[in-house]
Amino acid sequence: MASIAPSALATLNRVRCQIFQTAYNPTSTRTGAKYLRKRLRGPSMMKYYPPYQQLSLAKLMKDYPEWDIVDEEEQIRLRDVEDRKKRGKGAPTKAKNKEESRRTQRRR
Amino acid sequence: MLFVNARVLRDIKARKGVLDNELLRRAYLYVARDQRQPPQIRHQAQLQLNTFGRYTRPTTVKNRCVETGRGRGIMSEFGLCRTVFRLKARNHELPGVHKASW
């Protein structure tokens, strides 16, 4: 059986690449071509979930002020805050200068 | 109807991030992985890749159940978790799917 010289095989490979217009890369260096060749995955990723619209009471109230929507939970919260303020349990006032803020820290 | 919780929202955010940044990331990846480029340039490209946010990488995207938001036991072809898949299959809501019996 006649053996083929490696140099001849290399030449064959090069000529084959020329003919079929493929990349000739005898040393197998990484060219990063696969990152360009791969399809982009973003568009199909966006299709996974069905489209949805985020509904919120606050947004409805803002978009349609003529509907007179009342957020009951928010009203209850505001009423409670008022009650607490009346009993002197409201949030402390903001410190005007350094000394005041230091005093509040010590008290804790 | 899509079930929405914080984790589903996060996943949607990640998907959008991937879509918006994919092209640029690919370009930097190409330069960073190309052995014919000088090492300085490859390093610069790698540093640029590191500046992208967490939710721009495709690996942060996770298929979640469309109906319950569950992250485990998902059948990707249907986008459902195993429980919802079973219930729907039993109710003949998934075309071509029926319980095996032989």
Coordinates of C-alpha atoms in Angstrom, one line a residue:
Chain A
M1 CA 0.0 0.0 0.0
A2 CA 1.5 3.3 -1.1
S3 CA 1.6 5.9 1.6
I4 CA 0.9 9.6 0.9
A5 CA 3.3 12.2 2.0
P6 CA 2.0 14.6 4.7
S7 CA 3.1 17.6 2.6
A8 CA 1.0 16.3 -0.2
L9 CA -2.0 15.9 2.0
A10 CA -1.5 19.5 3.3
T11 CA -1.4 20.8 -0.2
L12 CA -4.5 18.9 -1.1
N13 CA -6.2 20.4 1.9
R14 CA -5.2 23.9 0.9
V15 CA -6.4 23.5 -2.6
R16 CA -9.6 22.0 -1.4
C17 CA -10.2 25.0 0.7
Q18 CA -9.5 27.3 -2.2
I19 CA -11.9 25.4 -4.5
F20 CA -14.8 25.2 -2.0
Q21 CA -14.2 28.6 -0.5
T22 CA -13.8 27.3 3.1
A23 CA -11.5 28.8 5.7
Y24 CA -8.0 27.3 5.5
N25 CA -6.8 26.9 9.0
P26 CA -4.0 24.2 9.2
T27 CA -2.9 25.1 12.7
S28 CA -6.4 25.1 14.1
T29 CA -6.0 28.5 15.7
R30 CA -9.1 29.9 17.4
T31 CA -10.5 32.7 15.2
G32 CA -13.6 33.4 17.2
A33 CA -15.7 32.8 14.1
K34 CA -18.2 30.7 16.0
Y35 CA -19.4 33.8 17.9
L36 CA -20.2 35.5 14.6
R37 CA -21.6 32.3 13.0
K38 CA -24.1 31.5 15.8
R39 CA -27.6 32.8 15.5
L40 CA -28.7 35.6 17.8
R41 CA -30.8 34.2 20.6
G42 CA -32.4 37.4 21.9
P43 CA -35.4 37.5 19.5
S44 CA -36.5 34.0 20.3
M45 CA -35.9 34.5 24.0
M46 CA -38.3 37.4 24.0
K47 CA -41.0 35.1 22.6
Y48 CA -41.1 32.7 25.5
Y49 CA -43.6 34.5 27.7
P50 CA -46.9 35.7 26.2
P51 CA -47.2 39.5 26.1
Y52 CA -48.6 41.0 29.2
Q53 CA -49.6 44.4 30.5
Q54 CA -48.8 45.3 34.0
L55 CA -52.0 46.6 35.6
S56 CA -51.8 48.7 38.8
L57 CA -54.3 50.8 40.6
A58 CA -51.9 53.7 40.8
K59 CA -51.4 53.7 37.0
L60 CA -55.2 53.5 36.4
M61 CA -55.8 56.4 38.7
K62 CA -53.2 58.4 36.9
D63 CA -54.4 57.6 33.4
Y64 CA -58.1 58.0 34.1
P65 CA -58.6 60.7 36.7
E66 CA -62.3 61.1 35.5
W67 CA -63.1 57.6 36.9
D68 CA -62.8 58.7 40.5
I69 CA -61.0 55.5 41.6
V70 CA -60.4 55.3 45.3
D71 CA -57.5 53.2 46.6
E72 CA -59.1 52.0 49.9
E73 CA -55.9 50.4 51.3
E74 CA -54.0 53.7 50.7
Q75 CA -56.8 55.7 52.4
I76 CA -56.7 53.3 55.4
R77 CA -52.9 53.7 55.6
L78 CA -53.1 57.5 55.5
R79 CA -55.8 57.5 58.2
D80 CA -53.6 55.3 60.5
V81 CA -50.6 57.6 60.0
E82 CA -52.8 60.5 61.0
D83 CA -54.0 58.6 64.1
R84 CA -50.4 57.8 65.1
K85 CA -49.3 61.4 64.7
K86 CA -52.1 62.5 67.0
R87 CA -50.9 60.1 69.6
G88 CA -47.3 61.5 69.2
K89 CA -46.1 58.3 67.5
G90 CA -45.3 59.8 64.2
A91 CA -41.9 59.9 62.5
P92 CA -39.3 62.2 64.2
T93 CA -38.5 65.4 62.5
K94 CA -35.4 65.6 60.4
A95 CA -32.3 66.9 62.2
K96 CA -31.4 70.5 61.1
N97 CA -27.7 70.3 62.1
K98 CA -25.1 67.9 63.3
E99 CA -25.7 68.4 67.0
E100 CA -29.4 67.5 66.7
S101 CA -28.6 64.3 64.8
R102 CA -26.0 63.4 67.4
R103 CA -28.5 63.9 70.2
T104 CA -31.0 61.6 68.5
Q105 CA -28.4 58.9 68.1
R106 CA -27.4 59.0 71.8
R107 CA -31.0 58.7 72.9
R108 CA -31.2 55.4 71.1
Chain B
M1 CA -52.7 34.3 31.2
L2 CA -49.1 35.0 32.3
F3 CA -48.4 34.6 36.0
V4 CA -46.2 37.5 37.2
N5 CA -44.0 37.6 40.3
A6 CA -40.7 39.2 41.0
R7 CA -38.8 36.3 39.6
V8 CA -40.7 36.2 36.4
L9 CA -40.2 40.0 36.1
R10 CA -36.5 39.5 36.6
D11 CA -36.4 36.9 33.9
I12 CA -38.2 39.2 31.5
K13 CA -35.7 41.9 32.3
A14 CA -32.8 39.5 31.6
R15 CA -34.4 38.5 28.3
K16 CA -34.7 42.1 27.3
G17 CA -31.2 42.8 28.4
V18 CA -29.9 39.9 26.3
L19 CA -31.8 41.2 23.3
D20 CA -30.5 44.7 23.6
N21 CA -26.9 43.9 24.2
E22 CA -26.4 40.7 22.2
L23 CA -24.9 42.2 19.1
L24 CA -22.3 44.2 20.9
R25 CA -21.4 41.4 23.2
R26 CA -20.9 39.1 20.2
A27 CA -18.5 41.6 18.7
Y28 CA -16.4 41.8 21.8
L29 CA -16.5 38.0 22.2
Y30 CA -15.2 37.6 18.7
V31 CA -12.3 39.9 19.3
A32 CA -11.5 38.5 22.8
R33 CA -11.5 34.9 21.5
D34 CA -9.6 35.5 18.3
Q35 CA -6.0 34.2 18.7
R36 CA -4.8 36.1 15.8
Q37 CA -5.3 39.4 17.6
P38 CA -2.5 40.9 19.7
P39 CA -2.9 40.1 23.4
Q40 CA -3.5 43.7 24.4
I41 CA -6.5 44.1 22.2
R42 CA -7.9 40.7 23.3
H43 CA -7.5 41.8 26.9
Q44 CA -9.2 45.1 26.2
A45 CA -12.1 43.3 24.7
Q46 CA -12.4 41.0 27.6
L47 CA -12.4 44.0 30.0
Q48 CA -15.2 45.6 27.9
L49 CA -17.1 42.3 28.2
N50 CA -16.8 42.5 32.0
T51 CA -18.5 46.0 32.0
F52 CA -21.8 44.6 30.8
G53 CA -24.4 44.1 33.5
R54 CA -25.6 40.8 35.0
Y55 CA -28.8 40.7 33.0
T56 CA -27.1 40.9 29.6
R57 CA -25.7 37.4 29.6
P58 CA -27.8 34.7 28.0
T59 CA -27.0 32.3 30.9
T60 CA -29.0 34.5 33.3
V61 CA -32.2 33.7 31.4
K62 CA -34.2 30.8 32.9
N63 CA -37.3 29.3 31.5
R64 CA -40.0 29.7 34.1
C65 CA -43.5 28.3 34.2
V66 CA -45.8 30.7 32.3
E67 CA -48.8 29.8 34.6
T68 CA -47.2 29.5 38.0
G69 CA -43.8 31.2 37.7
R70 CA -42.1 28.0 39.0
G71 CA -38.4 27.7 38.1
R72 CA -38.0 23.9 38.4
G73 CA -39.4 21.0 36.5
I74 CA -40.2 23.0 33.4
M75 CA -41.2 21.4 30.1
S76 CA -39.7 24.0 27.7
E77 CA -41.8 22.9 24.7
F78 CA -44.9 23.9 26.6
G79 CA -43.5 26.5 28.9
L80 CA -45.2 24.8 31.9
C81 CA -44.1 23.2 35.1
R82 CA -44.7 19.5 35.6
T83 CA -47.9 20.0 37.7
V84 CA -49.6 22.4 35.4
F85 CA -48.5 20.3 32.5
R86 CA -50.1 17.2 34.0
L87 CA -53.4 19.0 34.9
K88 CA -53.7 20.5 31.4
A89 CA -52.8 17.2 29.7
R90 CA -55.6 15.5 31.8
N91 CA -58.1 18.2 30.7
H92 CA -57.1 17.7 27.0
E93 CA -55.9 21.3 26.8
L94 CA -52.6 20.3 25.2
P95 CA -53.1 19.1 21.7
G96 CA -51.4 15.8 21.0
V97 CA -50.7 15.0 24.6
H98 CA -52.4 12.2 26.5
K99 CA -51.7 10.0 29.3
A100 CA -49.7 6.9 28.4
S101 CA -51.5 3.6 28.9
W102 CA -50.6 0.2 27.5

